[in-house]
Structures are given as C-alpha cells and as structure tokens.
C-alpha cells in the first residue's frame, strides 16, 4: 500500500504557543505517512520546543534565522519557500496569522510564507478570546481569500482553564487536512453546519401515461457532487430526477419526475448555503398530458404541442429573498462552450457555471470522466484536466467551500 504522503515534502512552520509541543507529534505522523519534513521555528516557538528536538524528529536540521550565515549558505530562505510540496503552519498563532495576512517579512517564518507559491495549510491555536476577536476573524477571512486552507481550531478546554474554539487541531486531523489539500479535496468537516442543495439527473415530462420526453442524463456528475459535499461534512439535499444510481451515503434524496416537481422540491428544501444545479431539466413539456394512452390510428401520428418548463436555476438565482449565497449552474454544450457559458451566467443570474463539452466524441454523456471549465461572473475561465466525475465533484466542492468562506 502506498502511503498517503509518499514522496511529499512538507515545510512545517512552528509558531510560538503552548500547542507547539504537539507539532513534534505532527512531525512523527507526517513522516509515518511517507512525507519528508523540514522545520522552521519562530523565536516564540523556541520558548516551547527546541530546534534540536524538531531537527531530531524530522531528520533534518531545523531552521530559525533569516540572517543565519550557515542557514543561508546551506539552503537560503527562497529555496526553503520552494523546495516542498506544501507549507503547514502549526500552531498558527494570532500574531502569525496577522503577519501572514499583512504580508510581513520580519523573520524567517514570515519571509518564507510570503515568498512561497506552494499551497499553505494553517492550524490556528490561541486563546478563545483572541480567536473570536474581530481582528483575528478579519485576518482569517483575508487568508482564506488568499487561498490558504485552514484546519481547526477545535473547541475544548484550553490551557488557561477557558473553554471554546482555540485548541490546535489534533495531529491526525492536520495530516488529513493536508492530504485533502494536496489532492484538491475539501478538508473533512470543512462544510460542517452548511446546507448544500444539488439537483441531478434528467426530468421526465409525460406525454401520456406510458410516454415521456427527456434529456439524456445519467445523474453521475450531480450525484457525485452531492456525495462529495456530504464527505466534506455538509447536510446535503439531493433533488433527483429518474436515475438508476444508488443514493449517495449520508444524503437526503428527494425523487421527482418532472421539472415542475423538481422546482417545488428545490423550493421546499431552501434555505441553503450552496445550490448546485446539475440536473438536465427538460426545457419543454407537452402542453396537454392525456390521462389515457394515445392510440395509433389511421389519422397518422398525433401532433405534439410543447410548452416551456420553469427554469429552476434562473428562478432560484433570481429570487429576491432567500437566494442561496452561492448558486452554481451547469452548461452542457456541443459548441462555443465558453461563449455560451458566459452568456448563460448573465442570463440565469448564477455565480459560477461549470461548462462541459458533451458532443458525442467526448463520451461525457453517461461516461465516468468529464472535462470541465469553470466560468466566473467576471468572465474568468479556468480549464480543468479530464478527470473522473468523482474527482471533478471533489474539486468543485473544495472550490465552493473556499468561495463560501468555509
Ligand atoms: O439553459 P440550459 O438548460 O443550458 O442551462 C443549464 C443549467 O440550467 C443547468 O445548471 C441546469 O440544471 C439548469 N436548468 C434548470 N431548469 C431548467 C433548465 C436548466 O435548472 N428548466
């Protein structure tokens, strides 16, 4: 079995706080999972753990000084900031978070964090009042905006006999969050307390009791998104048209047939923090559904008059009250994917469009893989590589969690 962090190099920045002693255990756990660990200790950290201990456990000399001649000759702060796969800051003190958010470079740790282009995970730990202070929460929001991933803090008893959020996440939680970050997934429990609403599958619009019109849709992508959101700790409602897929674990599934029933189920499931409309809703339905099966007759085929279905995505995205803060649409196109997606985002009023090319040659329809583009409200386009639909879902949920400030 390959270890989850095999061949990964982690730069561990140890901040100054009573929780710094746990960073020694973190080094061991990272190494047990295959990572190579190099440590940087702030001056504050050295009041709690020694560079010697960190160096002995990591198997590499720990670094402490920006202007240390030996350090700079040996590796240098810029190479420290480059030669790894990720940077973990544990414990991240209130002061360390403030320095990161402010872009300071006043010691080796801060300079490395400013110079690095690697993904950064912070594990905050501090007194509960310091954590809840508006300044710390402001810095946290800024760091999240900058793409920094966060694990913890946990709620519990603190060194000062106070209780509340502020305890350093456990080493195994930090390792799990690091693995998730490196794999582009949302960290476990990142969406805890959030309600995510997903539509998936086709709708069936009855012509008569035995016939219907529908779009082609397996529901694989929508169901995978619901599963990934549940994995990330969200409460998930999946409103699904007729599919042959099993219900994803830990998800509340509402089964519907028609677009009108799907809209009603979506409205009944609100409020939601994030709504993802992945269903392939039929744009039209037969204007008149007959209660009896239409018989073949000498008069030739019957005419089929159609009427427009409600646009569920547009209805929810344009709601005056109770609009989910983050509304995501899909755009399955066979040509001019980006132009169509940009037009669609404006027309529907959603925040993000996940666009994909579904021309027959791509094999996306009913297949297990998908190549998507993310188109933002500002017209920005991000192209993702071809991935399993499960992986597209995990990455999308990680992105939505970040956009939702989770
Ligand atoms: O307009 P078009 O069908 O291409 O838009 C696709 C997006 O709109 C998808 O997110 C789809 O789930 C949603 N949609 C909807 N209700 C409709 C039609 C599309 O929610 N009636």
CSV table of C-alpha atoms and ligand atoms in Angstrom, one decimal:
chain,number,residue,atom,x,y,z
A,1,UNK,CA,0.0,0.0,0.0
A,2,UNK,CA,1.4,3.4,-0.9
A,3,UNK,CA,1.5,5.9,2.0
A,4,UNK,CA,-0.8,8.9,1.5
A,5,UNK,CA,2.1,11.4,1.7
A,6,UNK,CA,4.8,9.2,-0.1
A,7,UNK,CA,7.3,11.4,-1.9
A,8,UNK,CA,5.7,14.6,-0.5
A,9,UNK,CA,7.9,17.2,1.1
A,10,UNK,CA,6.4,19.4,3.8
A,11,UNK,CA,7.8,22.6,5.2
A,12,UNK,CA,6.4,22.8,8.8
A,13,UNK,CA,6.4,26.3,10.3
A,14,UNK,CA,6.1,26.0,14.1
A,15,UNK,CA,4.6,29.1,15.7
A,16,UNK,CA,5.1,30.2,19.3
A,17,UNK,CA,2.3,28.9,21.5
A,18,UNK,CA,1.7,26.3,24.2
A,19,UNK,CA,0.4,24.0,21.5
A,20,UNK,CA,3.8,23.9,19.8
A,21,UNK,CA,4.6,20.7,21.7
A,22,UNK,CA,2.0,19.0,19.6
A,23,UNK,CA,4.0,19.9,16.4
A,24,UNK,CA,6.6,17.4,17.5
A,25,UNK,CA,4.0,14.6,17.3
A,26,UNK,CA,2.8,16.1,14.0
A,27,UNK,CA,6.3,15.7,12.6
A,28,UNK,CA,6.2,12.0,13.5
A,29,UNK,CA,2.8,11.5,12.0
A,30,UNK,CA,3.8,13.2,8.8
A,31,UNK,CA,6.9,11.0,8.5
A,32,UNK,CA,4.9,7.9,9.3
A,33,UNK,CA,2.7,8.7,6.2
A,34,UNK,CA,5.7,9.0,4.0
A,35,UNK,CA,6.4,12.7,4.0
A,36,UNK,CA,9.8,14.3,4.3
A,37,UNK,CA,9.6,17.2,6.8
A,38,UNK,CA,11.7,20.3,7.2
A,39,UNK,CA,11.0,22.7,10.1
A,40,UNK,CA,11.2,26.4,10.6
A,41,UNK,CA,10.7,27.6,14.1
A,42,UNK,CA,9.8,31.2,15.1
A,43,UNK,CA,11.5,32.8,18.1
A,44,UNK,CA,8.3,32.3,20.1
A,45,UNK,CA,8.2,28.6,19.1
A,46,UNK,CA,11.7,28.1,20.6
A,47,UNK,CA,10.3,29.0,24.0
A,48,UNK,CA,8.3,25.8,23.9
A,49,UNK,CA,10.2,23.4,21.7
A,50,UNK,CA,13.9,23.4,20.7
A,51,UNK,CA,15.3,23.3,17.1
A,52,UNK,CA,17.2,20.3,18.3
A,53,UNK,CA,14.1,18.3,19.1
A,54,UNK,CA,12.4,19.4,15.8
A,55,UNK,CA,15.5,18.6,13.9
A,56,UNK,CA,16.0,15.2,15.5
A,57,UNK,CA,12.4,14.1,14.8
A,58,UNK,CA,12.4,15.4,11.2
A,59,UNK,CA,15.8,14.1,10.5
A,60,UNK,CA,16.9,17.4,9.0
A,61,UNK,CA,18.3,20.5,10.7
A,62,UNK,CA,15.6,22.9,11.7
A,63,UNK,CA,15.8,26.5,10.6
A,64,UNK,CA,15.3,29.5,12.7
A,65,UNK,CA,17.1,32.7,11.5
A,66,UNK,CA,16.7,34.8,8.4
A,67,UNK,CA,20.2,36.1,8.6
A,68,UNK,CA,22.0,33.0,9.8
A,69,UNK,CA,25.1,32.7,7.6
A,70,UNK,CA,25.1,28.9,7.9
A,71,UNK,CA,21.4,28.6,7.1
A,72,UNK,CA,21.6,30.9,4.1
A,73,UNK,CA,24.7,29.1,2.7
A,74,UNK,CA,23.0,25.8,3.3
A,75,UNK,CA,19.6,26.4,1.7
A,76,UNK,CA,18.5,30.1,1.8
A,77,UNK,CA,15.1,31.3,2.6
A,78,UNK,CA,13.9,31.5,-1.0
A,79,UNK,CA,14.8,27.8,-1.6
A,80,UNK,CA,13.1,26.9,1.7
A,81,UNK,CA,10.0,28.5,0.2
A,82,UNK,CA,10.3,26.5,-3.0
A,83,UNK,CA,11.6,23.1,-2.1
A,84,UNK,CA,8.5,21.4,-0.8
A,85,UNK,CA,5.0,20.4,-1.9
A,86,UNK,CA,3.1,22.3,0.8
A,87,UNK,CA,3.7,24.5,3.8
A,88,UNK,CA,1.9,23.7,7.1
A,89,UNK,CA,1.8,26.3,9.9
A,90,UNK,CA,1.1,24.6,13.2
A,91,UNK,CA,0.4,26.1,15.6
A,92,UNK,CA,-0.6,29.3,13.7
A,93,UNK,CA,-0.8,31.9,16.5
A,94,UNK,CA,-2.9,35.1,16.3
A,95,UNK,CA,0.2,37.0,15.7
A,96,UNK,CA,1.4,34.7,12.9
A,97,UNK,CA,-2.0,34.9,11.2
A,98,UNK,CA,-1.8,38.7,11.4
A,99,UNK,CA,1.7,38.8,10.0
A,100,UNK,CA,0.7,36.5,7.1
A,101,UNK,CA,-2.5,38.5,6.4
A,102,UNK,CA,-0.4,41.7,6.5
A,103,UNK,CA,2.3,40.3,4.2
A,104,UNK,CA,5.1,40.9,6.8
A,105,UNK,CA,8.6,39.5,6.3
A,106,UNK,CA,10.2,40.2,9.6
A,107,UNK,CA,11.6,36.8,10.4
A,108,UNK,CA,12.5,33.6,8.6
A,109,UNK,CA,9.0,32.1,9.0
A,110,UNK,CA,7.1,35.1,7.7
A,111,UNK,CA,9.6,35.6,4.9
A,112,UNK,CA,9.2,32.0,3.7
A,113,UNK,CA,5.4,32.3,3.9
A,114,UNK,CA,5.5,35.5,1.8
A,115,UNK,CA,7.9,34.1,-0.7
A,116,UNK,CA,6.2,30.8,-1.2
A,117,UNK,CA,3.9,29.9,-4.1
A,118,UNK,CA,3.1,26.5,-2.5
A,119,UNK,CA,-0.3,25.6,-1.0
A,120,UNK,CA,-0.4,26.6,2.6
A,121,UNK,CA,-2.4,25.0,5.4
A,122,UNK,CA,-2.7,26.7,8.8
A,123,UNK,CA,-3.7,25.1,12.1
A,124,UNK,CA,-4.7,28.0,14.3
A,125,UNK,CA,-4.3,27.7,18.1
A,126,UNK,CA,-4.8,30.5,20.6
A,127,UNK,CA,-6.9,31.7,23.5
A,128,UNK,CA,-10.6,31.7,22.7
A,129,UNK,CA,-11.0,35.5,23.1
A,130,UNK,CA,-8.1,36.0,20.7
A,131,UNK,CA,-9.6,33.7,18.2
A,132,UNK,CA,-13.0,35.3,18.4
A,133,UNK,CA,-11.6,38.9,18.2
A,134,UNK,CA,-12.8,40.7,15.1
A,135,UNK,CA,-9.2,41.3,14.1
A,136,UNK,CA,-8.3,37.6,14.1
A,137,UNK,CA,-11.6,36.8,12.2
A,138,UNK,CA,-10.7,39.6,9.7
A,139,UNK,CA,-7.2,38.1,9.2
A,140,UNK,CA,-8.7,34.6,8.8
A,141,UNK,CA,-11.1,35.9,6.1
A,142,UNK,CA,-8.2,37.6,4.3
A,143,UNK,CA,-6.0,34.4,4.5
A,144,UNK,CA,-8.9,32.3,3.1
A,145,UNK,CA,-9.3,34.8,0.3
A,146,UNK,CA,-5.6,34.3,-0.5
A,147,UNK,CA,-6.3,30.6,-0.9
A,148,UNK,CA,-4.9,29.5,2.5
A,149,UNK,CA,-6.5,26.3,3.8
A,150,UNK,CA,-7.4,26.1,7.5
A,151,UNK,CA,-7.9,23.2,9.8
A,152,UNK,CA,-9.4,23.8,13.3
A,153,UNK,CA,-9.3,25.2,15.8
A,154,UNK,CA,-11.2,22.7,17.8
A,155,UNK,CA,-13.5,23.5,20.7
A,156,UNK,CA,-12.4,22.4,24.1
A,157,UNK,CA,-10.7,23.1,27.3
A,158,UNK,CA,-7.7,25.5,26.9
A,159,UNK,CA,-4.5,25.9,28.9
A,160,UNK,CA,-6.0,29.0,30.6
A,161,UNK,CA,-9.0,27.0,32.0
A,162,UNK,CA,-11.3,28.6,29.4
A,163,UNK,CA,-13.5,26.7,27.1
A,164,UNK,CA,-14.3,27.4,23.4
A,165,UNK,CA,-12.7,27.4,20.0
A,166,UNK,CA,-9.0,27.8,20.1
A,167,UNK,CA,-7.4,24.4,20.6
A,168,UNK,CA,-5.0,23.2,17.9
A,169,UNK,CA,-6.5,20.5,15.7
A,170,UNK,CA,-5.2,17.1,16.6
A,171,UNK,CA,-2.1,16.0,14.6
A,172,UNK,CA,-4.1,13.3,12.7
A,173,UNK,CA,-6.7,16.0,11.7
A,174,UNK,CA,-3.9,18.2,10.4
A,175,UNK,CA,-2.5,15.3,8.4
A,176,UNK,CA,-5.9,14.5,7.0
A,177,UNK,CA,-6.4,18.2,6.0
A,178,UNK,CA,-3.0,18.2,4.4
A,179,UNK,CA,-3.7,15.1,2.3
A,180,UNK,CA,-7.1,16.6,1.3
A,181,UNK,CA,-5.4,19.9,0.3
A,182,UNK,CA,-2.8,18.1,-1.8
A,183,UNK,CA,-5.4,16.1,-3.5
A,184,UNK,CA,-7.5,19.2,-4.2
A,185,UNK,CA,-10.3,18.0,-1.9
A,186,UNK,CA,-12.2,19.8,0.7
A,187,UNK,CA,-10.9,19.0,4.2
A,188,UNK,CA,-13.1,16.7,6.2
A,189,UNK,CA,-15.8,18.7,8.0
A,190,UNK,CA,-15.0,21.8,6.0
A,191,UNK,CA,-18.7,22.2,5.2
A,192,UNK,CA,-19.9,21.2,8.6
A,193,UNK,CA,-23.1,23.2,9.5
A,194,UNK,CA,-23.7,24.1,5.9
A,195,UNK,CA,-26.7,23.0,3.8
A,196,UNK,CA,-25.9,22.1,0.2
A,197,UNK,CA,-28.7,21.6,-2.3
A,198,UNK,CA,-28.0,19.7,-5.5
A,199,UNK,CA,-30.2,18.8,-8.5
A,200,UNK,CA,-29.3,15.8,-10.6
A,201,UNK,CA,-30.5,13.6,-13.4
A,202,UNK,CA,-33.0,14.2,-16.1
A,203,UNK,CA,-36.7,15.1,-15.8
A,204,UNK,CA,-39.4,13.1,-17.5
A,205,UNK,CA,-42.2,15.1,-19.0
A,206,UNK,CA,-45.2,12.8,-19.6
A,207,UNK,CA,-47.0,12.8,-23.0
A,208,UNK,CA,-49.4,10.2,-21.8
A,209,UNK,CA,-49.2,7.5,-19.1
A,210,UNK,CA,-46.6,5.5,-20.9
A,211,UNK,CA,-44.6,8.0,-22.9
A,212,UNK,CA,-42.4,10.9,-22.0
A,213,UNK,CA,-39.8,13.3,-23.3
A,214,UNK,CA,-36.5,13.7,-21.5
A,215,UNK,CA,-32.9,14.9,-21.8
A,216,UNK,CA,-30.1,12.4,-21.8
A,217,UNK,CA,-28.5,12.4,-18.3
A,218,UNK,CA,-27.2,9.6,-16.1
A,219,UNK,CA,-27.0,11.8,-13.0
A,220,UNK,CA,-23.5,10.6,-12.3
A,221,UNK,CA,-22.0,14.1,-12.0
A,222,UNK,CA,-24.8,15.6,-9.9
A,223,UNK,CA,-24.8,12.5,-7.6
A,224,UNK,CA,-21.0,12.7,-7.2
A,225,UNK,CA,-21.3,16.4,-6.2
A,226,UNK,CA,-23.9,15.5,-3.5
A,227,UNK,CA,-21.6,12.7,-2.2
A,228,UNK,CA,-18.5,15.0,-2.2
A,229,UNK,CA,-20.4,17.7,-0.3
A,230,UNK,CA,-21.6,15.1,2.3
A,231,UNK,CA,-17.9,13.8,2.6
A,232,UNK,CA,-17.0,17.4,3.4
A,233,UNK,CA,-19.4,17.5,6.3
A,234,UNK,CA,-22.4,19.3,4.7
A,235,UNK,CA,-26.0,18.5,5.2
A,236,UNK,CA,-27.0,17.6,1.7
A,237,UNK,CA,-30.4,17.6,-0.1
A,238,UNK,CA,-30.3,15.9,-3.5
A,239,UNK,CA,-33.3,16.5,-5.7
A,240,UNK,CA,-33.0,13.9,-8.3
A,241,UNK,CA,-34.9,13.1,-11.5
A,242,UNK,CA,-35.3,9.4,-12.6
A,243,UNK,CA,-31.8,7.7,-12.5
A,244,UNK,CA,-30.6,4.2,-12.0
A,245,UNK,CA,-27.9,5.2,-9.5
A,246,UNK,CA,-27.8,4.3,-5.8
A,247,UNK,CA,-28.5,7.1,-3.3
A,248,UNK,CA,-25.2,8.6,-2.1
A,249,UNK,CA,-24.3,7.9,1.5
A,250,UNK,CA,-25.4,10.4,4.1
A,251,UNK,CA,-27.5,12.4,1.6
A,252,UNK,CA,-31.3,13.2,1.9
A,253,UNK,CA,-32.7,12.3,-1.6
A,254,UNK,CA,-35.9,13.7,-2.9
A,255,UNK,CA,-37.1,11.8,-6.0
A,256,UNK,CA,-39.1,13.7,-8.6
A,257,UNK,CA,-40.2,13.1,-12.2
A,258,UNK,CA,-41.0,16.5,-13.8
A,259,UNK,CA,-39.4,19.9,-13.9
A,260,UNK,CA,-42.3,21.4,-12.0
A,261,UNK,CA,-41.9,18.8,-9.3
A,262,UNK,CA,-38.2,19.5,-9.2
A,263,UNK,CA,-38.7,23.2,-8.7
A,264,UNK,CA,-41.2,22.6,-6.0
A,265,UNK,CA,-38.8,20.2,-4.2
A,266,UNK,CA,-36.0,22.7,-4.5
A,267,UNK,CA,-38.1,25.5,-3.1
A,268,UNK,CA,-39.2,23.3,-0.2
A,269,UNK,CA,-35.6,22.4,0.6
A,270,UNK,CA,-34.5,26.1,1.0
A,271,UNK,CA,-32.8,27.8,2.7
A,272,UNK,CA,-29.4,26.5,1.5
A,273,UNK,CA,-25.9,27.9,1.7
A,274,UNK,CA,-24.8,26.5,-1.6
A,275,UNK,CA,-27.1,25.3,-4.5
A,276,UNK,CA,-25.7,23.3,-7.4
A,277,UNK,CA,-28.0,22.8,-10.4
A,278,UNK,CA,-26.5,19.8,-12.2
A,279,UNK,CA,-29.8,18.3,-13.5
A,280,UNK,CA,-30.5,18.1,-17.2
A,281,UNK,CA,-34.0,19.6,-17.0
A,282,UNK,CA,-36.3,19.2,-20.0
A,283,UNK,CA,-36.8,22.7,-21.4
A,284,UNK,CA,-40.3,21.9,-22.6
A,285,UNK,CA,-43.1,19.6,-21.7
A,286,UNK,CA,-46.2,18.5,-23.6
A,287,UNK,CA,-48.8,21.3,-23.4
A,288,UNK,CA,-51.5,18.8,-22.6
A,289,UNK,CA,-51.0,15.5,-20.9
A,290,UNK,CA,-53.6,13.0,-21.7
A,291,UNK,CA,-54.8,10.7,-19.0
A,292,UNK,CA,-55.2,7.8,-21.5
A,293,UNK,CA,-52.6,6.2,-23.7
A,294,UNK,CA,-52.7,7.8,-27.1
A,295,UNK,CA,-53.6,5.1,-29.7
A,296,UNK,CA,-52.1,4.6,-33.1
A,297,UNK,CA,-54.7,5.3,-35.6
A,298,UNK,CA,-55.4,5.8,-39.3
A,299,UNK,CA,-55.0,9.6,-38.8
A,300,UNK,CA,-51.2,9.3,-38.6
A,301,UNK,CA,-49.0,10.4,-35.7
A,302,UNK,CA,-50.6,12.9,-33.2
A,303,UNK,CA,-49.2,16.5,-33.1
A,304,UNK,CA,-47.1,17.3,-30.0
A,305,UNK,CA,-47.6,20.8,-28.8
A,306,UNK,CA,-45.0,21.9,-26.2
A,307,UNK,CA,-45.0,24.5,-23.5
A,308,UNK,CA,-42.0,25.9,-21.6
A,309,UNK,CA,-40.9,24.4,-18.3
A,310,UNK,CA,-39.8,26.7,-15.4
A,311,UNK,CA,-36.1,27.4,-15.4
A,312,UNK,CA,-35.2,26.1,-11.9
A,313,UNK,CA,-31.7,27.6,-11.8
A,314,UNK,CA,-32.8,31.0,-13.0
A,315,UNK,CA,-35.8,31.0,-10.7
A,316,UNK,CA,-33.6,30.3,-7.6
A,317,UNK,CA,-30.7,32.5,-8.7
A,318,UNK,CA,-33.0,35.5,-9.2
A,319,UNK,CA,-35.1,35.1,-6.0
A,320,UNK,CA,-35.4,38.4,-4.2
A,321,UNK,CA,-35.5,36.7,-0.8
A,322,UNK,CA,-33.8,33.5,0.3
A,323,UNK,CA,-31.4,33.2,-2.6
A,324,UNK,CA,-28.6,30.8,-1.6
A,325,UNK,CA,-25.4,32.9,-1.3
A,326,UNK,CA,-23.7,30.6,-3.8
A,327,UNK,CA,-25.6,29.4,-6.9
A,328,UNK,CA,-23.9,27.2,-9.4
A,329,UNK,CA,-25.2,26.2,-12.8
A,330,UNK,CA,-24.0,23.7,-15.4
A,331,UNK,CA,-23.8,24.3,-19.1
A,332,UNK,CA,-23.7,21.2,-21.4
A,333,UNK,CA,-22.7,22.5,-24.8
A,334,UNK,CA,-21.7,21.0,-28.1
A,335,UNK,CA,-20.0,24.1,-29.4
A,336,UNK,CA,-18.7,27.6,-28.4
A,337,UNK,CA,-18.5,26.3,-24.8
A,338,UNK,CA,-17.0,29.4,-23.2
A,339,UNK,CA,-19.2,32.0,-25.1
A,340,UNK,CA,-22.3,30.1,-24.3
A,341,UNK,CA,-21.3,29.7,-20.6
A,342,UNK,CA,-20.6,33.4,-20.3
A,343,UNK,CA,-24.0,34.3,-21.8
A,344,UNK,CA,-25.7,31.8,-19.6
A,345,UNK,CA,-24.2,33.1,-16.3
A,346,UNK,CA,-25.6,36.6,-17.2
A,347,UNK,CA,-29.0,35.3,-18.3
A,348,UNK,CA,-29.5,33.0,-15.3
A,349,UNK,CA,-28.0,35.2,-12.6
A,350,UNK,CA,-25.9,32.5,-11.0
A,351,UNK,CA,-22.4,32.9,-9.6
A,352,UNK,CA,-20.5,30.2,-11.4
A,353,UNK,CA,-21.0,28.0,-14.4
A,354,UNK,CA,-19.4,24.6,-14.8
A,355,UNK,CA,-19.3,24.1,-18.5
A,356,UNK,CA,-18.6,21.0,-20.4
A,357,UNK,CA,-18.4,19.8,-24.0
A,358,UNK,CA,-20.9,17.0,-24.4
A,359,UNK,CA,-20.5,16.4,-28.2
A,360,UNK,CA,-20.7,12.7,-28.9
A,361,UNK,CA,-17.0,12.4,-29.5
A,362,UNK,CA,-16.2,13.4,-25.9
A,363,UNK,CA,-18.0,10.4,-24.4
A,364,UNK,CA,-19.1,12.6,-21.4
A,365,UNK,CA,-22.8,11.6,-21.6
A,366,UNK,CA,-23.2,8.6,-19.4
A,367,UNK,CA,-19.4,8.2,-19.1
A,368,UNK,CA,-17.3,8.3,-16.0
A,369,UNK,CA,-15.0,11.1,-17.0
A,370,UNK,CA,-15.6,14.8,-17.6
A,371,UNK,CA,-13.6,17.8,-18.9
A,372,UNK,CA,-14.9,21.0,-17.4
A,373,UNK,CA,-14.3,24.7,-17.5
A,374,UNK,CA,-15.2,27.0,-14.6
A,375,UNK,CA,-16.6,30.3,-15.8
A,376,UNK,CA,-17.0,33.1,-13.2
A,377,UNK,CA,-19.3,36.0,-13.1
A,378,UNK,CA,-16.4,38.3,-14.1
A,379,UNK,CA,-16.0,36.2,-17.3
A,380,UNK,CA,-12.9,34.4,-15.9
A,381,UNK,CA,-12.3,30.9,-17.3
A,382,UNK,CA,-10.5,28.1,-15.6
A,383,UNK,CA,-9.9,24.8,-17.6
A,384,UNK,CA,-9.6,21.6,-15.6
A,385,UNK,CA,-7.9,18.5,-16.9
A,386,UNK,CA,-10.0,15.5,-17.8
A,387,UNK,CA,-10.9,13.8,-14.5
A,388,UNK,CA,-13.2,11.1,-13.1
A,389,UNK,CA,-16.6,12.7,-12.4
A,390,UNK,CA,-15.9,11.8,-8.7
A,391,UNK,CA,-12.7,13.9,-8.8
A,392,UNK,CA,-14.4,16.8,-10.6
A,393,UNK,CA,-17.0,16.7,-7.8
A,394,UNK,CA,-14.4,16.7,-5.0
A,395,UNK,CA,-12.5,19.6,-6.6
A,396,UNK,CA,-15.7,21.5,-7.2
A,397,UNK,CA,-16.8,21.1,-3.6
A,398,UNK,CA,-13.4,22.2,-2.3
A,399,UNK,CA,-13.7,25.3,-4.5
A,400,UNK,CA,-17.2,26.0,-3.4
A,401,UNK,CA,-16.2,25.6,0.2
A,402,UNK,CA,-13.5,28.2,-0.3
A,403,UNK,CA,-15.9,30.6,-2.1
A,404,UNK,CA,-18.4,30.1,0.7
A,405,UNK,CA,-15.7,31.0,3.2
A,406,UNK,CA,-15.9,27.6,4.9
B,1,LIG,O1,-30.3,26.7,-20.3
B,1,LIG,P1,-29.6,25.4,-20.0
B,1,LIG,O2,-30.6,24.3,-19.9
B,1,LIG,O3,-28.5,25.1,-20.9
B,1,LIG,O4,-29.0,25.7,-18.6
B,1,LIG,C1,-28.3,24.7,-17.9
B,1,LIG,C2,-28.4,25.0,-16.4
B,1,LIG,O5,-29.6,25.4,-16.0
B,1,LIG,C3,-28.1,23.7,-15.6
B,1,LIG,O6,-27.5,24.1,-14.4
B,1,LIG,C4,-29.5,23.2,-15.4
B,1,LIG,O7,-29.6,22.4,-14.2
B,1,LIG,C5,-30.3,24.4,-15.2
B,1,LIG,N1,-31.7,24.4,-15.7
B,1,LIG,C6,-32.7,24.4,-14.8
B,1,LIG,N2,-34.0,24.4,-15.2
B,1,LIG,C7,-34.3,24.3,-16.5
B,1,LIG,C8,-33.3,24.3,-17.4
B,1,LIG,C9,-32.0,24.3,-17.0
B,1,LIG,O8,-32.4,24.4,-13.5
B,1,LIG,N3,-35.6,24.3,-16.9
